[in-house]
Amino acid sequence: MRIAVSGGPYANPYALQAFVDDARARGCERLFCLGDLGGFGADVNALWPILADNDVECVAGNYDVAIARGDTDCGCGYRDAKDNEYAQLVYDHTLATTRRDFAAWMGTLATERRETIDGVDVHMVHGSTLALNDFWWESLPEEQHRLRAEASGADVVLCTHSGLPWQRQVADTLVVNVGVLGKPANDGRREVWYAILDLDGGRPTAELVPLSYDWRAQAASMRAAGLPEIFTETIETGWWTTCLEILPPRERSRGRFHLYRSTLPSGFRPADDGWGEGASAGAVEGDRPVVPLFGTAYFPSRLWVYTNFHCNLACDYCAVASSPKAAPRTLPATDFHALVDEAVDAGFTELYVTGGEPFLHPDIVGLLDHATTRLPTVVMTNAMLLRGRRAAGLTALAGRKLTVQTSLDGATPAAHDAHRGAGSWLRTLDGIRHLVDLGLPPRIALTETPDNTHEIPAVAELLAGLGLPAGHFAVRPLLRRGLSETGAEIGEDSSIPELTVTADGLHWHPAGADLATSPDLYLAPAGTSLAAGKELVTERFFTARLNDGSLPRPVHCAV
């Protein structure tokens, strides 16, 4: 036998009728609905004749139980205040508009159904086998899947409630989350989902079916009923704009929106690091109450690219273990060009080129030439190799959106050279003067240590004497990464992400971009797309956040 099983219609009669028609056309002999008839949509009463006229067999969801009893809330199981605020808006509408005879009928429905169909033990629930409003997410740990499957022991368990379709074999049980009919699956598609089960021969198989329906009519009915536009937008775009906090990190990372705007504190802006506010300061355009993580102060839209890892210096506190003896891991020019173009398409607004020493890359000027035609670009250098063939053509880039940043760790050679090598202070000052002459006045960063803290005012005065504006000087912390055995700790649970690309792949932060010394900040191998990298960062961000409820702080290497 072939059966069709749907999840919450959520007052979407257009999708419910499309489910009936599509399932019958595919040869399904019995049709089931796993509950949550109301919610999200405008006209729950329009569902009843469709269910009755087409013999759709129903179990009750938490929404149906609540409506039948006249509860004050839906009992959806949300834990976040903002999630509950949006859920309450729709529940109040549904409770006020549902016909009482329909509500009474909902009260007659069982909250689960179990029967043997063609020799297969099939268990139908709304949330899970543990609770009516339990969210059975695909990303749950394996032991949690086993717990729910073993609580049933059926050959097949069918569930819904979470709104996201998936299927997997858990020991001897086929588990299928059938999705919902009431709204899209947060995948950018307007289609909704249901499941078809083939039970012939006692060997069940399932197919998750995307379903087209008249979403324009559903959106129009919601507007006519005066429901908030934020709900209608989900119907029209396929992206969830409400009830985000309930989503686990993996599921949340796949959506377009990740945070309520109200969770972005106004004080969390990188304005106190000496560089001032820029494109990464966390400004979010528009008035939608939800925002993507990417492009906020929690995940700036700047991309870091390591052109190479070998360096003419051997600084003893280099966070990525660069030195003249380091494996070069040079990024080919063709790969760099493709990466810059991909970054533009992926929504990055700034590019940071670093190393090693980027001016040891044989085609560094060509790389910067291409980069600055696409994005504002910052190149990090020790400023010692900016003459001769390595700097040929650099003058022509002076009119582009190119910024050069270098390091000066003291007002006198002693503090600087102690970590960066004898004679490096004088050569750096020479490079700074040369950049000023080229029309590329650099920004200067000082890595603060116990030895040079007292020299910071003098460094600022020295740079002012070279004609650099005050805004071109900043102090950054010493980090315990790479070659440095002391300094501030930095990890994905304690710092905002800044997606970084090297020849080895993708990394969480530029200060942890050396695979050998910072394997914990490694995200994915070379060839992984930036879009996939953004998703990985988002998942890891929320995983770290859920561990202790805190939000990370910025650790700046540049603007």
XYZ file of C-alpha atoms in Angstrom:
559
model
C 0.000 0.000 0.000
C 1.065 3.555 -0.667
C 0.100 6.239 1.847
C 0.659 10.003 2.001
C 1.398 11.796 5.273
C 1.407 15.535 5.844
C 2.362 17.761 8.737
C 0.763 20.963 9.971
C -1.525 22.646 7.412
C -1.288 25.790 9.578
C -4.513 27.242 8.163
C -3.261 26.919 4.580
C -6.201 25.439 2.632
C -4.465 25.943 -0.712
C -1.568 23.698 0.293
C -3.896 21.148 1.905
C -5.961 20.812 -1.278
C -2.778 20.550 -3.350
C -1.598 17.758 -1.024
C -4.829 15.818 -1.556
C -4.693 16.233 -5.333
C -0.985 15.429 -5.640
C -1.108 12.412 -3.342
C -4.092 10.928 -5.160
C -2.384 11.505 -8.502
C 0.632 9.582 -7.193
C -1.525 6.590 -6.313
C -1.772 7.043 -2.553
C -4.659 5.030 -1.129
C -4.810 6.641 2.309
C -4.044 10.208 3.392
C -2.971 11.260 6.869
C -2.356 14.555 8.659
C -0.218 14.686 11.794
C -1.842 17.730 13.361
C -1.476 21.459 13.926
C -4.372 22.484 11.726
C -4.209 26.120 12.790
C -1.362 28.581 13.099
C 0.520 30.874 10.719
C -2.257 31.174 8.110
C -5.502 33.111 8.229
C -8.458 30.765 7.582
C -8.340 27.572 9.617
C -12.043 26.888 9.029
C -11.425 26.355 5.303
C -9.496 23.171 6.163
C -12.395 21.231 7.635
C -14.347 20.470 4.446
C -11.133 19.490 2.645
C -10.261 17.040 5.414
C -13.767 15.614 5.592
C -14.503 15.389 1.869
C -11.217 13.615 1.131
C -11.104 11.212 4.075
C -7.885 12.673 5.456
C -7.205 10.795 8.702
C -5.890 13.083 11.433
C -4.058 12.958 14.722
C -4.000 15.995 16.987
C -1.083 18.337 17.336
C -0.425 20.638 20.241
C -2.227 23.438 18.407
C -5.399 21.372 17.993
C -5.396 20.338 21.658
C -4.947 23.968 22.726
C -7.686 25.305 20.436
C -10.119 22.597 21.511
C -9.566 23.419 25.187
C -9.423 27.175 24.667
C -5.938 27.421 26.175
C -4.250 30.788 26.465
C -1.291 29.736 24.287
C -0.457 27.136 21.646
C 1.766 24.944 23.794
C 4.277 24.890 20.938
C 7.284 24.388 23.193
C 9.183 27.563 22.346
C 11.604 28.736 25.025
C 12.603 32.173 23.725
C 10.486 35.206 24.577
C 10.606 36.569 21.021
C 9.654 33.196 19.526
C 6.705 33.048 21.911
C 5.709 36.613 21.083
C 5.284 35.774 17.393
C 3.633 32.436 18.159
C 1.132 34.205 20.407
C 0.106 36.645 17.664
C -1.014 33.840 15.376
C -2.495 31.714 18.143
C -4.700 34.581 19.307
C -5.961 35.016 15.738
C -6.615 31.287 15.336
C -8.384 30.941 18.691
C -10.623 33.919 17.921
C -11.590 32.783 14.415
C -11.914 28.982 14.686
C -15.518 27.791 14.610
C -16.399 26.147 17.906
C -17.819 23.038 16.248
C -14.530 22.632 14.372
C -12.626 23.187 17.626
C -14.792 20.557 19.317
C -13.993 18.117 16.496
C -10.281 18.766 17.053
C -10.843 17.756 20.659
C -11.965 14.281 19.554
C -8.677 13.520 17.788
C -6.146 11.193 19.358
C -2.654 12.598 19.832
C -1.036 9.562 18.203
C -2.019 6.708 15.915
C -0.506 3.271 15.594
C -1.553 0.491 13.266
C -0.178 -2.283 11.139
C -0.438 -1.512 7.437
C 0.509 -4.268 4.987
C 2.465 -5.953 7.747
C 4.368 -2.809 8.739
C 4.059 -1.384 12.274
C 3.483 2.343 11.676
C 3.478 4.851 14.529
C 2.215 8.376 13.804
C 2.912 11.170 16.295
C 2.946 14.940 16.140
C 6.152 16.029 17.887
C 7.892 12.807 18.831
C 7.372 9.594 20.723
C 8.420 11.450 23.892
C 6.078 14.455 23.882
C 3.392 16.116 21.794
C 5.485 19.271 21.321
C 8.951 17.717 21.238
C 11.090 18.994 18.358
C 12.642 15.961 16.650
C 15.424 17.720 14.753
C 17.571 15.971 12.186
C 20.717 17.313 13.880
C 20.009 15.696 17.249
C 22.827 13.477 18.533
C 22.514 9.826 17.588
C 21.648 8.817 21.136
C 18.691 11.211 21.089
C 17.429 9.670 17.862
C 17.752 6.212 19.405
C 15.922 7.315 22.549
C 12.908 8.467 20.548
C 12.904 5.477 18.201
C 13.226 2.985 21.054
C 10.353 4.658 22.912
C 8.175 3.452 20.034
C 9.751 0.274 18.720
C 7.701 0.548 15.531
C 8.998 -0.265 12.071
C 8.176 3.295 10.976
C 7.742 6.451 13.055
C 6.204 9.475 11.342
C 6.452 12.910 12.952
C 6.269 16.633 12.185
C 6.131 19.782 14.418
C 9.626 21.082 13.612
C 8.565 22.087 10.102
C 11.696 20.689 8.436
C 11.457 17.404 6.502
C 14.056 14.636 6.792
C 14.323 10.878 7.050
C 16.854 8.455 8.477
C 17.157 4.867 9.609
C 17.578 4.588 13.383
C 18.499 0.974 14.171
C 15.483 -1.026 12.947
C 13.166 1.983 12.721
C 12.641 4.220 9.705
C 12.017 7.730 11.055
C 10.409 10.285 8.755
C 9.751 13.893 9.642
C 7.173 14.680 6.972
C 7.550 18.465 7.131
C 4.528 20.757 7.121
C 2.051 22.084 4.570
C 1.532 25.443 6.250
C 4.798 27.143 5.379
C 8.022 26.490 3.429
C 10.932 24.627 4.972
C 13.239 27.648 5.425
C 15.042 26.714 2.220
C 14.257 29.650 -0.077
C 11.647 27.601 -1.959
C 7.943 28.435 -1.949
C 7.026 24.763 -2.111
C 5.980 22.914 1.027
C 6.654 19.244 1.838
C 4.933 15.971 2.639
C 5.923 12.287 2.623
C 4.856 9.227 0.656
C 5.369 5.790 2.176
C 5.430 2.570 0.170
C 4.675 -0.338 2.485
C 4.423 -3.249 0.053
C 6.156 -6.465 1.047
C 6.823 -5.340 4.597
C 9.840 -3.269 3.533
C 8.876 0.394 3.998
C 10.473 3.159 1.939
C 9.771 6.871 2.110
C 9.959 9.758 -0.329
C 9.880 13.409 0.702
C 7.828 15.334 -1.843
C 8.089 19.079 -2.581
C 4.608 20.426 -3.252
C 3.672 23.429 -5.363
C 0.450 25.249 -4.471
C -1.162 28.655 -4.864
C 1.093 30.522 -2.445
C -0.026 33.871 -3.847
C -3.599 33.169 -2.750
C -2.403 32.136 0.700
C -0.354 35.340 1.057
C -3.320 37.426 -0.081
C -5.614 35.780 2.470
C -3.138 36.497 5.249
C -2.890 40.151 4.270
C -6.660 40.427 4.052
C -6.923 39.060 7.582
C -4.462 41.656 8.853
C -1.762 39.216 9.920
C 1.698 40.782 10.332
C 3.620 41.157 7.099
C 6.517 39.229 8.592
C 4.444 36.024 8.323
C 3.400 36.691 4.754
C 7.015 37.246 3.753
C 7.839 33.641 4.657
C 5.097 32.360 2.351
C 6.382 34.545 -0.483
C 10.117 33.930 -0.098
C 10.537 30.509 1.495
C 12.645 31.904 4.360
C 11.570 31.871 8.006
C 11.305 35.302 9.570
C 9.885 34.276 12.968
C 10.544 31.610 15.636
C 14.271 31.381 14.933
C 15.676 30.806 18.405
C 14.210 27.306 18.620
C 16.319 26.216 15.652
C 19.472 24.246 16.529
C 22.758 25.525 15.081
C 22.833 23.265 12.013
C 19.244 23.967 11.015
C 19.593 27.659 11.722
C 22.732 27.966 9.594
C 20.825 26.800 6.512
C 18.302 29.630 6.656
C 18.625 33.163 5.409
C 17.982 34.814 8.778
C 19.618 33.825 12.071
C 19.080 36.465 14.760
C 16.376 38.762 16.014
C 17.473 42.343 15.515
C 16.807 42.957 19.203
C 19.720 40.640 20.107
C 22.217 43.028 18.479
C 23.316 45.285 21.360
C 24.012 48.836 20.298
C 27.230 48.840 22.297
C 28.688 45.856 20.477
C 30.552 47.769 17.790
C 34.278 47.734 16.996
C 34.567 51.486 17.522
C 37.028 51.507 20.376
C 39.968 49.763 18.726
C 41.489 52.896 17.256
C 40.276 52.389 13.707
C 36.811 53.884 14.077
C 33.594 52.422 12.726
C 33.501 50.933 9.271
C 31.589 48.474 7.171
C 31.988 45.834 9.842
C 30.550 47.923 12.641
C 27.353 45.933 12.750
C 24.890 48.230 11.024
C 21.959 46.262 9.624
C 19.779 47.814 6.963
C 16.001 47.652 6.794
C 13.353 47.254 9.459
C 12.787 43.495 9.330
C 12.922 42.119 12.902
C 15.304 39.328 11.866
C 18.752 39.556 10.312
C 21.405 37.212 8.943
C 24.389 36.616 11.195
C 26.694 37.521 8.292
C 27.107 41.261 7.910
C 26.570 42.051 11.594
C 29.181 42.822 14.216
C 29.052 39.138 15.150
C 30.218 38.025 11.694
C 31.711 40.927 9.678
C 31.443 40.848 5.910
C 35.198 41.015 5.398
C 37.200 38.176 3.935
C 40.791 37.432 4.875
C 43.083 35.790 2.327
C 46.567 34.452 3.057
C 48.593 34.731 -0.135
C 51.475 32.783 1.453
C 53.009 31.891 4.814
C 56.747 32.387 4.353
C 58.162 35.674 5.622
C 61.412 37.618 5.663
C 61.028 38.001 9.436
C 60.787 35.434 12.233
C 58.725 37.302 14.840
C 58.645 35.292 18.048
C 54.977 36.056 18.670
C 53.642 35.442 15.155
C 50.115 34.057 15.538
C 50.417 31.924 12.391
C 54.003 30.692 12.823
C 55.378 32.452 9.752
C 59.120 32.739 9.205
C 61.718 32.362 6.429
C 61.639 28.612 7.126
C 57.834 28.240 7.045
C 56.298 26.209 4.232
C 55.215 28.881 1.711
C 51.726 27.490 0.991
C 51.463 30.075 -1.770
C 48.016 30.739 -3.206
C 48.162 30.664 -7.026
C 47.164 33.873 -8.771
C 44.349 32.142 -10.666
C 42.894 30.855 -7.396
C 43.159 34.295 -5.827
C 41.356 35.963 -8.732
C 38.551 33.403 -8.624
C 38.288 33.799 -4.872
C 37.905 37.579 -5.082
C 35.152 37.211 -7.674
C 33.436 34.598 -5.520
C 33.681 36.899 -2.508
C 31.785 39.623 -4.341
C 29.030 37.163 -5.273
C 28.897 35.885 -1.676
C 28.257 39.381 -0.300
C 31.655 40.235 1.177
C 32.282 43.979 1.279
C 35.989 44.134 2.220
C 39.097 42.099 1.457
C 42.128 41.675 3.705
C 45.273 40.298 2.077
C 47.887 38.964 4.473
C 50.573 36.332 5.111
C 53.422 35.562 5.890
C 54.706 38.507 4.011
C 52.413 39.095 0.993
C 55.149 40.943 -0.892
C 57.052 37.672 -1.161
C 54.268 36.430 -3.430
C 55.652 36.618 -6.988
C 52.503 38.307 -8.336
C 51.439 40.419 -5.354
C 50.890 43.632 -7.335
C 48.806 41.745 -9.882
C 46.736 40.277 -7.052
C 46.142 43.693 -5.548
C 45.361 45.121 -8.972
C 42.557 42.606 -9.448
C 41.313 42.833 -5.861
C 40.995 46.605 -5.825
C 38.821 46.585 -8.954
C 36.279 44.465 -7.082
C 36.465 45.335 -3.363
C 38.053 47.780 -0.933
C 41.292 46.001 -0.033
C 43.717 46.095 2.873
C 47.138 44.496 2.463
C 49.171 43.637 5.565
C 52.949 43.923 5.234
C 56.025 44.523 7.347
C 56.856 47.319 4.850
C 60.418 46.137 4.281
C 60.095 44.878 0.705
C 58.400 47.821 -0.951
C 61.138 48.764 -3.396
C 62.426 47.370 -6.657
C 60.582 44.664 -8.560
C 58.371 43.694 -5.602
C 56.836 47.168 -5.525
C 56.704 47.764 -9.271
C 53.268 49.051 -10.138
C 52.278 49.802 -6.540
C 52.195 53.514 -7.305
C 49.490 52.927 -9.925
C 47.222 51.525 -7.209
C 47.410 54.645 -5.059
C 44.137 55.959 -6.450
C 42.300 52.673 -5.820
C 40.500 51.551 -2.675
C 43.736 50.146 -1.322
C 44.967 50.478 2.234
C 48.372 49.282 3.418
C 48.779 48.237 7.034
C 52.054 47.563 8.787
C 53.291 47.038 12.335
C 55.415 49.183 14.596
C 55.825 47.841 18.109
C 57.773 50.602 19.770
C 58.922 54.204 19.635
C 62.521 53.012 19.729
C 64.242 49.985 18.183
C 64.550 48.093 21.478
C 60.906 47.083 21.967
C 60.237 46.400 18.295
C 63.456 44.570 17.436
C 63.260 42.369 20.537
C 60.453 40.417 18.903
C 60.869 41.123 15.199
C 64.627 41.044 14.711
C 67.592 43.421 14.832
C 67.331 46.351 12.414
C 63.652 45.753 11.630
C 62.464 48.942 13.359
C 64.586 51.187 11.134
C 63.597 49.315 7.987
C 59.919 49.522 8.933
C 60.136 53.282 9.429
C 61.800 53.560 6.037
C 58.943 51.565 4.511
C 56.349 53.783 6.181
C 57.996 56.904 4.767
C 58.152 55.299 1.335
C 54.429 54.471 1.425
C 53.634 58.069 2.355
C 55.702 59.237 -0.626
C 53.777 56.817 -2.914
C 50.461 58.355 -1.845
C 49.569 55.306 0.236
C 49.830 56.529 3.859
C 49.670 53.296 5.842
C 47.743 52.344 8.915
C 49.933 51.182 11.767
C 49.159 48.507 14.337
C 51.092 48.019 17.556
C 51.004 44.602 19.199
C 50.891 45.406 22.886
C 53.192 43.526 25.248
C 54.310 44.206 28.830
C 57.524 45.619 27.331
C 55.984 48.293 25.123
C 52.794 49.439 26.831
C 54.529 52.536 28.168
C 55.698 53.469 24.647
C 52.223 53.665 23.060
C 51.875 57.477 23.442
C 55.346 57.962 22.014
C 54.561 55.745 19.011
C 51.447 57.809 18.320
C 53.546 60.985 18.482
C 56.186 59.486 16.190
C 53.609 58.554 13.563
C 51.975 61.963 13.747
C 55.388 63.432 13.004
C 55.511 61.295 9.849
C 52.256 62.873 8.685
C 49.921 60.009 9.506
C 46.457 60.896 10.864
C 45.608 59.781 14.400
C 43.025 57.402 12.982
C 45.801 55.464 11.264
C 47.160 54.067 14.537
C 45.669 51.272 16.631
C 46.746 48.929 19.400
C 45.969 45.220 19.183
C 46.403 42.491 21.800
C 49.107 39.870 21.831
C 47.462 36.498 21.151
C 48.595 33.091 22.358
C 48.627 31.418 18.969
C 51.267 30.185 16.563
C 54.739 30.927 17.916
C 53.477 32.978 20.845
C 53.438 31.189 24.193
C 51.786 34.112 25.996
C 48.947 36.496 25.303
C 45.167 36.537 25.167
C 43.337 33.319 24.401
C 41.272 33.239 21.230
C 38.881 30.515 20.148
C 35.626 30.079 18.303
C 33.781 30.193 21.617
C 35.366 33.500 22.623
C 35.819 35.550 19.443
C 33.678 36.671 16.584
C 34.360 34.825 13.322
C 36.212 36.452 10.432
C 36.217 33.962 7.571
C 39.771 33.353 6.378
C 41.085 31.515 3.307
C 44.496 29.898 2.944
C 45.952 27.316 0.596
C 44.872 24.762 3.230
C 41.206 25.785 3.231
C 38.873 27.872 5.395
C 39.499 29.064 8.952
C 37.477 30.763 11.695
C 39.793 33.748 12.219
C 42.972 35.175 10.641
C 44.810 34.807 13.962
C 44.245 31.053 13.800
C 44.866 30.426 10.124
C 47.899 28.161 10.504
C 46.583 24.617 10.321
C 49.487 23.082 12.221
C 49.338 25.348 15.272
C 45.589 26.164 15.252
C 43.718 23.042 14.133
C 40.781 23.998 16.367
C 40.022 27.034 14.161
C 40.090 25.052 10.915
C 36.714 24.897 9.157
C 37.004 23.080 5.839
C 39.500 21.933 3.178
C 40.636 23.865 0.127
C 37.980 24.051 -2.552
C 35.120 24.612 -0.103
C 32.917 27.439 -1.353
C 32.599 30.680 0.570
C 28.847 30.110 0.767
C 29.485 26.793 2.499
C 32.047 28.504 4.716
C 29.512 31.090 5.823
C 27.120 28.280 6.724
C 29.812 26.446 8.698
C 30.711 29.625 10.581
C 27.058 30.259 11.410
C 26.574 26.731 12.714
C 29.707 26.905 14.861
C 28.763 30.359 16.138
C 25.429 29.170 17.464
C 26.894 25.934 18.797
C 29.335 27.978 20.892
C 26.579 30.356 21.917
C 24.304 27.558 23.101
C 27.052 26.052 25.242
C 26.888 28.837 27.812
C 24.417 31.391 26.473
C 27.077 34.044 25.961
C 27.996 35.997 22.863
C 31.613 36.302 21.654
C 33.676 39.451 21.535
C 35.747 40.879 18.673
C 39.485 40.240 18.448
C 40.726 42.633 15.783
C 43.731 42.144 13.570
C 42.761 45.154 11.460
C 39.790 47.395 10.774
